[in-house]
XYZ file of C-alpha atoms in Angstrom:
664
model
C 0.000 0.000 0.000
C 1.623 3.218 -1.166
C 1.293 6.736 0.169
C 0.212 9.509 -2.174
C 3.384 11.661 -2.498
C 1.485 14.846 -3.251
C -0.495 14.989 -0.009
C -3.958 15.432 -1.498
C -6.569 12.801 -2.169
C -5.278 9.326 -1.534
C -6.486 6.654 -3.943
C -5.581 3.085 -3.237
C -6.659 -0.265 -4.579
C -7.406 -1.790 -1.240
C -10.344 -2.439 0.986
C -13.023 -0.270 2.428
C -11.984 0.982 5.843
C -14.430 0.614 8.704
C -14.102 1.627 12.332
C -11.924 4.694 11.683
C -12.937 7.708 13.722
C -12.727 11.274 12.493
C -9.413 12.905 13.238
C -7.401 9.728 12.900
C -4.133 9.812 11.007
C -3.612 8.281 7.589
C -1.342 5.723 9.259
C -4.170 4.614 11.517
C -6.449 4.392 8.512
C -3.888 2.192 6.768
C -3.846 -0.101 9.799
C -7.618 -0.392 9.697
C -7.462 -1.166 5.977
C -5.243 -4.166 6.631
C -7.513 -5.402 9.413
C -10.689 -5.107 7.362
C -9.073 -6.713 4.320
C -8.349 -9.857 6.293
C -11.986 -10.045 7.440
C -13.643 -9.191 4.140
C -11.534 -11.204 1.753
C -11.574 -8.918 -1.263
C -10.506 -5.434 -2.279
C -12.167 -2.156 -3.174
C -11.034 1.043 -4.720
C -11.388 3.816 -2.216
C -10.319 7.387 -1.666
C -9.470 9.138 1.577
C -10.178 12.753 2.437
C -7.524 15.345 1.800
C -6.362 14.887 5.394
C -6.391 11.116 5.141
C -8.723 10.761 8.130
C -11.821 9.186 6.539
C -13.056 7.489 3.404
C -14.851 9.900 1.069
C -15.394 7.529 -1.850
C -15.479 3.758 -2.103
C -16.388 1.626 -5.104
C -16.744 -2.100 -5.611
C -18.912 -4.715 -3.923
C -19.354 -3.015 -0.555
C -22.137 -5.134 0.925
C -24.252 -8.227 0.557
C -27.724 -7.715 -0.972
C -29.715 -5.540 1.432
C -33.251 -6.302 2.501
C -36.150 -3.906 2.968
C -36.243 -0.198 2.255
C -33.058 0.991 0.585
C -33.232 4.496 2.060
C -33.181 3.088 5.565
C -30.563 0.558 4.527
C -28.390 3.423 3.274
C -28.815 5.275 6.561
C -28.019 2.091 8.481
C -24.903 1.532 6.404
C -23.585 5.020 7.165
C -24.548 4.836 10.845
C -22.971 1.429 11.352
C -19.768 2.851 9.919
C -20.012 6.319 11.471
C -16.404 6.169 12.575
C -15.239 5.801 9.006
C -17.526 8.551 7.701
C -16.714 10.868 10.592
C -20.304 11.788 11.433
C -22.696 10.902 14.237
C -25.766 8.748 13.737
C -28.208 11.569 14.578
C -26.887 13.610 11.662
C -27.414 10.670 9.334
C -30.956 10.096 10.578
C -31.793 13.792 10.103
C -30.464 13.885 6.536
C -32.940 14.527 3.761
C -33.199 11.639 1.328
C -33.823 11.349 -2.345
C -33.995 8.211 -4.460
C -33.080 7.985 -8.131
C -33.663 4.922 -10.259
C -31.696 4.124 -13.398
C -31.084 1.034 -15.461
C -27.941 0.525 -13.362
C -29.712 0.345 -10.005
C -30.958 2.536 -7.162
C -29.178 5.704 -6.048
C -29.892 7.153 -2.594
C -28.825 10.723 -1.880
C -28.499 11.839 1.746
C -28.325 15.614 2.174
C -26.962 16.810 5.498
C -29.315 18.892 7.661
C -28.037 20.897 10.642
C -30.452 22.630 13.013
C -33.276 22.005 10.561
C -31.422 23.746 7.697
C -30.292 21.929 4.572
C -26.627 22.001 3.608
C -26.307 23.302 0.049
C -23.486 21.380 -1.507
C -22.745 17.846 -2.584
C -24.958 15.234 -0.979
C -23.679 11.874 0.142
C -24.717 9.035 -2.130
C -25.202 5.322 -1.652
C -25.582 3.487 -4.955
C -27.068 0.003 -5.277
C -26.711 -2.367 -8.208
C -29.525 -4.532 -9.582
C -28.705 -7.219 -7.021
C -29.355 -4.704 -4.222
C -25.671 -4.632 -3.240
C -24.011 -1.329 -2.338
C -21.514 -0.625 -5.125
C -20.535 3.014 -4.607
C -20.488 5.367 -1.626
C -19.751 9.078 -1.987
C -19.345 10.523 1.501
C -19.864 14.291 1.536
C -21.021 14.729 5.131
C -19.185 17.552 6.851
C -18.260 16.187 10.289
C -18.315 18.236 13.466
C -19.918 21.332 11.910
C -21.770 23.644 14.329
C -22.830 26.680 12.285
C -25.403 29.277 13.297
C -28.820 28.322 11.946
C -31.045 31.188 13.159
C -31.278 34.055 10.647
C -31.256 37.722 11.596
C -32.573 38.772 8.196
C -36.184 37.878 7.381
C -37.467 36.760 3.992
C -39.349 40.060 3.666
C -36.069 41.975 3.860
C -34.126 40.138 1.176
C -35.846 41.553 -1.951
C -33.789 44.789 -2.036
C -30.655 42.785 -1.232
C -31.185 40.568 -4.291
C -31.549 43.573 -6.587
C -28.380 44.997 -5.071
C -26.484 42.106 -6.636
C -27.163 43.424 -10.162
C -26.024 46.532 -11.964
C -27.853 45.677 -15.209
C -30.500 48.157 -16.294
C -33.197 45.488 -16.452
C -35.993 44.117 -14.306
C -34.799 41.727 -11.592
C -37.317 39.096 -10.471
C -36.393 37.083 -7.368
C -37.843 33.613 -6.960
C -38.775 31.891 -3.734
C -36.029 32.234 -1.141
C -34.673 29.166 0.622
C -32.715 29.258 3.860
C -29.679 27.002 3.431
C -26.228 26.403 4.829
C -23.950 27.123 1.919
C -20.836 25.009 1.917
C -17.658 26.995 1.296
C -14.726 24.657 1.578
C -15.010 23.110 5.041
C -17.098 26.025 6.317
C -20.876 26.473 6.352
C -22.558 29.846 6.025
C -26.236 30.522 6.620
C -27.632 32.214 3.516
C -30.808 32.741 1.598
C -30.555 31.085 -1.786
C -32.705 32.999 -4.265
C -33.071 31.850 -7.884
C -33.365 35.067 -9.867
C -34.172 36.036 -13.444
C -32.882 39.229 -15.063
C -34.935 40.517 -17.991
C -31.932 41.217 -20.178
C -31.694 40.250 -23.846
C -31.770 37.300 -23.758
C -33.108 36.749 -20.210
C -30.533 35.325 -17.827
C -30.862 33.196 -14.714
C -28.745 33.519 -11.614
C -28.250 31.930 -8.227
C -28.100 34.728 -5.665
C -26.903 34.224 -2.087
C -27.828 36.669 0.680
C -26.070 36.317 4.022
C -28.760 35.614 6.621
C -26.671 36.614 9.659
C -24.636 39.676 8.747
C -26.335 42.350 6.604
C -22.931 43.888 5.935
C -21.954 40.900 3.799
C -22.514 41.787 0.147
C -24.922 39.589 -1.808
C -23.345 37.095 -4.167
C -24.462 35.694 -7.483
C -23.046 32.778 -9.359
C -20.806 34.795 -11.665
C -19.723 37.227 -8.938
C -16.584 35.515 -7.706
C -15.107 35.725 -4.248
C -13.084 38.840 -3.605
C -9.335 38.611 -4.207
C -6.374 40.918 -4.029
C -5.419 40.898 -7.696
C -6.984 41.910 -10.991
C -6.371 41.592 -14.690
C -7.717 42.594 -18.059
C -9.127 39.881 -20.304
C -11.962 39.193 -22.739
C -14.997 37.903 -20.825
C -15.735 35.779 -23.905
C -13.564 36.601 -26.955
C -12.428 39.621 -29.038
C -15.467 39.326 -31.334
C -18.312 39.366 -28.829
C -16.835 41.273 -25.874
C -14.441 44.104 -25.133
C -11.475 43.995 -22.797
C -12.519 44.248 -19.164
C -10.606 44.572 -15.924
C -11.848 41.830 -13.608
C -11.037 40.332 -10.230
C -8.811 37.235 -10.291
C -9.982 35.117 -7.326
C -8.505 32.238 -5.337
C -4.854 33.207 -5.859
C -2.400 31.656 -3.426
C -0.304 34.811 -3.780
C -1.675 38.108 -5.111
C 1.425 38.581 -7.264
C 1.414 35.270 -9.180
C -1.080 33.418 -11.412
C -1.003 30.351 -9.204
C -4.185 29.719 -7.284
C -6.051 27.083 -5.355
C -7.607 25.666 -8.506
C -5.523 26.936 -11.446
C -1.895 27.534 -12.311
C -0.613 28.749 -15.661
C 2.575 27.444 -17.277
C 4.095 29.410 -20.164
C 6.457 27.647 -22.562
C 7.322 30.846 -24.483
C 6.860 28.896 -27.739
C 10.028 26.937 -26.941
C 9.005 23.994 -24.723
C 7.027 20.805 -25.285
C 4.704 19.505 -22.588
C 6.808 18.333 -19.632
C 7.695 14.653 -19.381
C 9.061 14.967 -15.859
C 8.891 17.235 -12.820
C 12.321 18.560 -13.799
C 11.036 19.635 -17.230
C 7.978 21.183 -15.600
C 10.221 23.611 -13.737
C 11.426 25.094 -17.015
C 8.015 26.711 -17.568
C 7.275 30.152 -16.137
C 4.189 31.585 -14.442
C 3.167 35.231 -14.723
C 4.267 37.284 -11.698
C 3.381 40.947 -11.133
C 4.407 42.826 -7.989
C 1.646 45.417 -8.495
C -1.045 42.689 -8.511
C -2.305 43.751 -11.933
C -2.237 41.092 -14.664
C -3.024 43.463 -17.516
C -1.009 42.882 -20.674
C -0.911 44.269 -24.180
C -2.622 41.495 -26.051
C -1.666 40.873 -29.700
C -3.765 42.974 -32.058
C -5.297 45.159 -29.356
C -2.549 47.313 -27.839
C -3.666 48.610 -24.485
C -1.601 51.543 -23.198
C -2.400 50.438 -19.652
C -0.908 47.025 -20.259
C 2.598 45.759 -19.735
C 4.526 45.068 -22.956
C 4.355 41.295 -22.602
C 1.572 40.033 -24.840
C 2.787 36.436 -24.501
C 1.427 36.606 -20.946
C -2.057 37.666 -22.070
C -3.048 34.040 -22.621
C -2.114 33.307 -19.006
C -4.512 35.952 -17.767
C -7.275 34.496 -19.972
C -6.511 30.966 -18.818
C -6.430 31.755 -15.111
C -9.652 33.724 -15.062
C -11.752 31.388 -17.196
C -10.582 28.036 -15.817
C -11.078 29.349 -12.279
C -14.552 30.569 -13.226
C -15.474 27.155 -14.636
C -14.248 25.490 -11.448
C -16.155 27.839 -9.129
C -19.365 27.517 -11.126
C -19.374 23.725 -10.898
C -18.239 23.763 -7.275
C -21.214 25.923 -6.359
C -23.347 23.154 -7.867
C -21.742 20.426 -5.793
C -18.743 19.329 -7.876
C -15.748 18.664 -5.622
C -13.814 16.037 -7.552
C -11.344 18.575 -8.934
C -10.657 20.807 -5.935
C -6.995 20.887 -6.809
C -4.722 23.084 -8.870
C -5.407 22.483 -12.564
C -2.273 23.136 -14.662
C -2.876 25.034 -17.905
C -0.030 25.007 -20.439
C 0.190 27.873 -22.921
C 2.578 28.874 -25.716
C 3.943 25.352 -25.947
C 5.405 23.634 -28.951
C 2.629 21.314 -30.037
C 0.978 19.607 -32.978
C -2.319 19.282 -31.140
C -5.565 21.201 -30.956
C -6.679 22.418 -27.504
C -7.123 19.387 -25.287
C -7.442 17.927 -21.820
C -4.871 15.270 -21.011
C -5.979 12.860 -18.252
C -3.774 12.370 -15.233
C -2.943 8.790 -16.119
C -1.300 9.960 -19.346
C 0.862 12.797 -17.966
C 3.807 10.508 -17.210
C 3.362 11.011 -13.493
C 3.784 14.795 -13.638
C 0.132 15.625 -12.838
C -1.364 12.246 -11.907
C -4.393 13.549 -10.007
C -5.571 16.471 -12.102
C -4.319 15.901 -15.615
C -3.624 19.089 -17.548
C -5.000 21.466 -20.159
C -2.945 22.505 -23.174
C -4.246 25.509 -25.122
C -2.212 26.491 -28.214
C -1.782 30.223 -28.823
C -4.222 30.508 -31.723
C -7.086 29.326 -29.486
C -6.050 31.043 -26.260
C -8.252 34.134 -26.628
C -11.637 32.387 -26.652
C -13.191 31.528 -23.296
C -15.314 28.793 -24.918
C -12.114 26.797 -25.387
C -11.187 26.956 -21.693
C -14.710 26.091 -20.553
C -15.015 23.211 -23.023
C -11.676 21.655 -22.072
C -12.299 22.103 -18.346
C -15.618 20.353 -18.947
C -13.659 17.341 -20.217
C -11.539 17.389 -17.051
C -14.543 17.671 -14.730
C -16.450 14.843 -16.422
C -13.356 12.646 -16.442
C -12.986 13.093 -12.686
C -16.590 12.021 -12.171
C -16.623 9.064 -14.564
C -13.296 8.260 -16.252
C -14.743 5.178 -17.938
C -16.543 7.374 -20.456
C -13.281 7.915 -22.311
C -12.159 4.308 -21.933
C -15.126 2.449 -23.417
C -13.973 0.211 -26.239
C -17.454 -0.938 -27.301
C -18.729 2.337 -28.702
C -18.046 6.015 -29.294
C -20.856 7.412 -27.104
C -18.560 8.223 -24.199
C -16.526 10.495 -26.470
C -19.723 11.964 -27.907
C -20.975 12.875 -24.448
C -17.605 14.335 -23.482
C -17.896 16.771 -26.396
C -21.522 17.524 -25.548
C -20.753 18.223 -21.882
C -17.861 20.509 -22.805
C -20.135 22.533 -25.082
C -22.899 22.516 -22.464
C -20.584 24.065 -19.885
C -19.281 26.674 -22.344
C -22.770 27.641 -23.509
C -23.996 27.933 -19.927
C -21.138 30.136 -18.744
C -21.309 32.456 -21.745
C -25.110 32.197 -21.975
C -25.180 31.777 -25.751
C -25.356 28.838 -28.120
C -22.290 29.725 -30.226
C -19.236 27.653 -29.301
C -15.814 28.853 -30.457
C -17.038 31.579 -32.794
C -13.700 33.357 -32.422
C -11.325 30.395 -32.073
C -12.839 28.276 -34.826
C -14.389 30.947 -37.079
C -16.061 28.984 -39.920
C -15.911 25.715 -37.989
C -17.683 27.094 -34.913
C -20.522 25.007 -33.484
C -23.953 26.268 -32.541
C -26.153 24.273 -30.193
C -29.050 25.308 -32.403
C -27.586 23.232 -35.263
C -30.142 20.446 -35.474
C -28.919 16.835 -35.387
C -31.083 13.706 -35.155
C -30.476 10.186 -33.899
C -29.600 7.858 -35.578
C -29.226 9.644 -38.935
C -26.652 12.240 -37.883
C -24.459 10.146 -35.599
C -22.164 9.169 -38.454
C -20.634 11.370 -41.125
C -22.689 10.779 -44.299
C -19.584 10.603 -46.502
C -17.051 8.696 -44.416
C -19.592 6.556 -42.502
C -17.815 7.023 -39.178
C -18.798 8.992 -36.097
C -17.624 12.551 -35.626
C -18.098 12.999 -31.849
C -18.224 16.797 -32.140
C -21.092 16.786 -34.629
C -22.919 13.849 -33.014
C -22.713 15.601 -29.641
C -25.332 18.082 -30.854
C -27.919 15.310 -30.446
C -27.339 15.772 -26.690
C -26.320 19.423 -26.395
C -29.200 20.476 -28.668
C -31.854 19.252 -26.202
C -29.842 20.857 -23.413
C -30.025 24.263 -25.078
C -33.735 23.764 -25.781
C -34.261 23.223 -22.038
C -31.810 25.935 -20.959
C -33.685 28.591 -22.931
C -36.821 27.707 -20.963
C -35.494 27.040 -17.462
C -32.048 28.605 -17.224
C -29.090 27.452 -15.159
C -30.998 24.812 -13.204
C -30.678 22.614 -16.307
C -26.887 22.680 -15.927
C -27.384 21.397 -12.382
C -29.469 18.467 -13.655
C -26.870 17.493 -16.230
C -24.086 17.765 -13.652
C -26.043 15.556 -11.242
C -26.663 13.073 -14.049
C -22.924 12.684 -14.589
C -22.677 10.964 -11.209
C -25.175 8.348 -12.325
C -23.183 7.265 -15.363
C -21.132 4.098 -15.231
C -19.336 4.768 -18.517
C -21.280 2.282 -20.636
C -24.185 4.559 -21.585
C -25.238 5.380 -25.120
C -27.455 8.392 -25.863
C -30.487 6.692 -24.346
C -28.623 5.974 -21.111
C -27.414 9.569 -20.941
C -30.966 10.824 -21.486
C -32.268 8.503 -18.768
C -29.609 9.725 -16.317
C -30.637 13.352 -16.911
C -34.293 12.449 -16.427
C -33.500 10.645 -13.194
C -31.423 13.552 -11.913
C -34.167 16.126 -12.522
C -37.193 17.100 -10.413
C -40.400 15.181 -11.074
C -42.158 18.139 -12.720
C -39.509 18.377 -15.444
C -38.969 14.739 -16.382
C -41.467 14.659 -19.246
C -40.132 17.947 -20.619
C -36.613 16.506 -20.703
C -37.879 13.383 -22.422
C -39.619 15.567 -25.008
C -36.448 17.595 -25.550
C -34.471 14.488 -26.444
C -37.398 13.117 -28.446
C -37.152 16.118 -30.776
C -33.627 14.967 -31.631
C -34.637 11.377 -32.278
C -33.789 9.857 -28.885
C -37.192 8.385 -28.112
C -38.491 5.289 -26.419
C -36.482 2.672 -24.549
C -32.871 1.942 -25.392
C -32.921 -0.171 -28.592
C -29.369 -1.383 -28.050
C -27.526 -2.689 -31.084
C -29.632 -5.261 -32.926
C -27.171 -5.694 -35.762
C -27.470 -8.773 -37.951
C -23.875 -9.715 -38.687
C -22.393 -12.336 -40.976
C -18.668 -12.778 -40.432
C -17.251 -13.578 -43.857
C -13.607 -14.079 -42.936
C -10.997 -13.389 -40.272
C -7.401 -13.343 -41.487
C -3.915 -11.832 -41.269
C -2.935 -9.218 -43.827
C -0.181 -6.783 -44.721
C -1.307 -3.129 -44.701
C 0.220 -1.087 -47.506
C -0.908 2.140 -49.164
C -4.380 1.993 -47.655
C -5.039 -1.596 -48.715
C -4.708 -4.911 -46.908
C -3.050 -7.823 -48.670
C -4.152 -11.178 -47.282
C -1.140 -13.379 -46.515
C 0.349 -15.703 -43.911
C 4.078 -15.052 -44.424
C 5.724 -11.824 -43.274
C 9.207 -10.425 -43.206
C 10.681 -8.873 -40.085
C 9.536 -5.272 -39.497
C 6.371 -5.866 -41.532
C 3.065 -5.230 -39.766
C 0.563 -8.032 -39.367
C -3.020 -6.725 -39.474
C -5.757 -8.892 -37.945
C -8.666 -8.276 -40.305
C -12.386 -9.069 -40.370
C -14.648 -9.152 -43.411
C -18.314 -8.782 -42.458
C -21.777 -8.205 -43.856
C -23.946 -6.121 -41.512
C -27.593 -5.079 -41.443
C -29.652 -3.033 -38.962
C -26.629 -1.877 -36.950
C -27.004 0.972 -34.485
C -24.411 3.689 -35.144
C -21.159 4.272 -33.234
C -20.573 0.682 -32.082
C -17.178 -0.937 -32.611
C -15.637 -4.287 -33.331
C -13.124 -5.257 -30.671
C -11.494 -8.437 -29.514
C -8.943 -10.356 -27.517
C -5.853 -11.472 -29.429
C -3.636 -14.314 -28.186
C -0.222 -15.189 -29.669
C 2.134 -17.879 -28.541
C 5.432 -16.258 -27.472
C 3.773 -12.849 -27.708
C 6.640 -11.296 -25.772
C 8.924 -11.586 -28.817
C 6.806 -9.015 -30.675
C 7.750 -5.451 -29.689
C 4.299 -4.044 -30.521
C 0.802 -5.578 -30.378
C -1.678 -2.723 -30.710
C -5.451 -2.890 -30.437
C -6.943 -0.655 -33.106
C -9.345 2.084 -32.005
C -9.299 4.267 -35.137
C -13.019 4.683 -35.962
C -12.554 4.134 -39.691
C -11.114 0.676 -39.032
C -13.305 -0.633 -36.191
C -16.632 1.230 -36.245
C -19.280 -1.081 -37.647
C -21.569 0.160 -40.407
C -24.317 -1.385 -42.483
C -23.246 -3.070 -45.688
C -20.382 -5.322 -46.660
C -16.767 -4.563 -45.905
C -13.998 -6.832 -47.044
C -10.548 -6.879 -48.545
C -12.149 -6.207 -51.932
C -15.040 -3.956 -50.909
C -14.265 -0.822 -48.899
C -11.497 -2.488 -46.921
C -11.815 -4.845 -43.936
C -12.345 -4.064 -40.287
C -8.979 -4.171 -38.516
C -8.775 -5.223 -34.869
C -5.030 -5.419 -34.175
C -1.646 -4.499 -35.557
C 1.284 -6.785 -34.690
C 4.831 -5.663 -35.437
C 8.009 -7.756 -35.447
C 11.591 -6.512 -35.354
C 15.131 -7.820 -35.824
C 14.992 -9.621 -32.481
C 11.788 -11.505 -33.278
C 12.789 -15.126 -33.937
C 11.897 -16.465 -37.360
C 9.343 -19.242 -37.355
C 5.647 -20.030 -37.125
C 3.301 -18.327 -34.650
C -0.216 -19.299 -33.640
C -2.746 -16.456 -33.377
C -6.221 -16.603 -31.859
C -8.757 -13.766 -32.015
C -11.917 -13.728 -29.896
C -14.010 -10.931 -31.335
C -17.128 -9.011 -30.391
C -19.363 -6.266 -31.710
C -20.196 -3.646 -29.092
C -23.770 -3.486 -27.868
C -24.648 -6.854 -29.338
C -24.399 -10.517 -28.402
C -22.181 -11.263 -31.396
C -19.000 -13.198 -30.675
C -16.667 -14.900 -33.109
C -13.432 -16.812 -32.848
C -10.712 -17.664 -35.336
C -7.260 -19.194 -35.119
C -4.554 -18.999 -37.775
C -0.807 -19.374 -38.174
C 1.623 -16.816 -39.526
C 5.266 -17.255 -40.401
C 7.999 -14.726 -39.755
C 10.638 -15.284 -42.376
C 14.376 -15.134 -41.538
């Protein structure tokens, strides 16, 4: 069992820890892990709190099938293990409950209540599978909290305070006020939460928070960030739609450097590639200003107030917008990325803007991953919001990007990124500055199943197909405002990574209030996602499975190969009635496989994504499942290959064995 060297969340493949009281050290938790492992007999993945004193997330088979009411069973589970969760039984019994049902099981949310007031923040969740076993626990109880719960300000007095939060010359209409304990880090503050609409063009929706104890505390709204001791000048959206504005840069660890609690910028000055080690990381610089003003002369818009260092302008954009994305989602209960997100700018790169998951950063940023934003895209806030959306979703459900059966995880990643960008900028145009003619609008109509695949190339373009999900989102957002973003965020926690568009729709429906479920269903129905999940009812005839030599876009069937030649494992198939975006995949076995330096499973959509019609060596090219490469050290001789293949979403399986010869 290894200790996390960075001192934040600790993730171990181990066992669920029981009997650990709040305030215990990580060493004591480790001891309890060993003890429970010996009693339970199998392991779980689990995560400790930042301080290592309690389990905050556990996944795996956590219980036997429970009997009776699952809400009470969830409460019992938490109470029986109150030492691990760090909260007393009375708090668990007082918690408000909510039950969601999906095709994956039952999900019980327990929202902490203190002094009769609901805690506004992430609820704790106990998730059951179809066998009634507890499979996932998300522990968000705040232990030992004793906040004030009696307001000094009455509901009748908050109307003027709400209007004080807005400077817009438009009518402000407060909704019904709710007294809640707003979670701010590990602190709780008694506030009135007031959903508010501003009659601007178009109308905008806000979450306004009025301090219920101290009238001297200024009201807050979702986009009004916490006060900080630094400022900078950036584009609130991009140079086309907004002018330069001087804005507060919140959450800085030091007021003189763009390194904060949730964001840090790294500038490669157009000389450095992404770091492959901590040593290389130190070669990057971070903007530092002793006067606490991060205002620079951006390229193309000289600002006499700015410092003559336009290469730093992207850092100011990155810090402000990534921090804003983080704070927006955190206010809605997202805590999985409460760490410093590194944003790399002015790097040497061949890539478009992207999020790189932590498990692919070569150990440099294992927990957060990183964002890389090339210079030509660095002046459009949509890009930062979209890429941070990828990071947030990946920290909730990383399996969405790892699903080999279909492309729907990637499709939803693109949809969620656009959803976050559209919500923060409150318009449907995504990347109108960064992408110009290739910009996406959430009003561009796409329908399932017709528009999942490109009509010419017959493969899925996740960006275009994502409009089948983000289109219904925008349809709902125009009617109900920012609460729709909350529903989609909540739905992300219900995904297990296997969902297609129907599963994603069902998760959103389950995560929404009862009065809106039919409206959400209708929104997706307009884009062709209607009825129960049809799955993939493809009728497949496997015509041949064989080794081939790829050359110049063709595949030559053969059984003898020279060293350094690539062996392609190919499938000819005739398919009817296939659902779009599903892939062929398989398990390849080779005797003495270790003598081959490279055995690569193919994921390129054009080679594995199944489509209706016949594909073969002579007609459109075969499906290709693996590439096998030999080298000078591969012994000459005969090798036995076995492929066990599948088509995602279907019951189809096929098996074929064949021999290939590597010539001397």
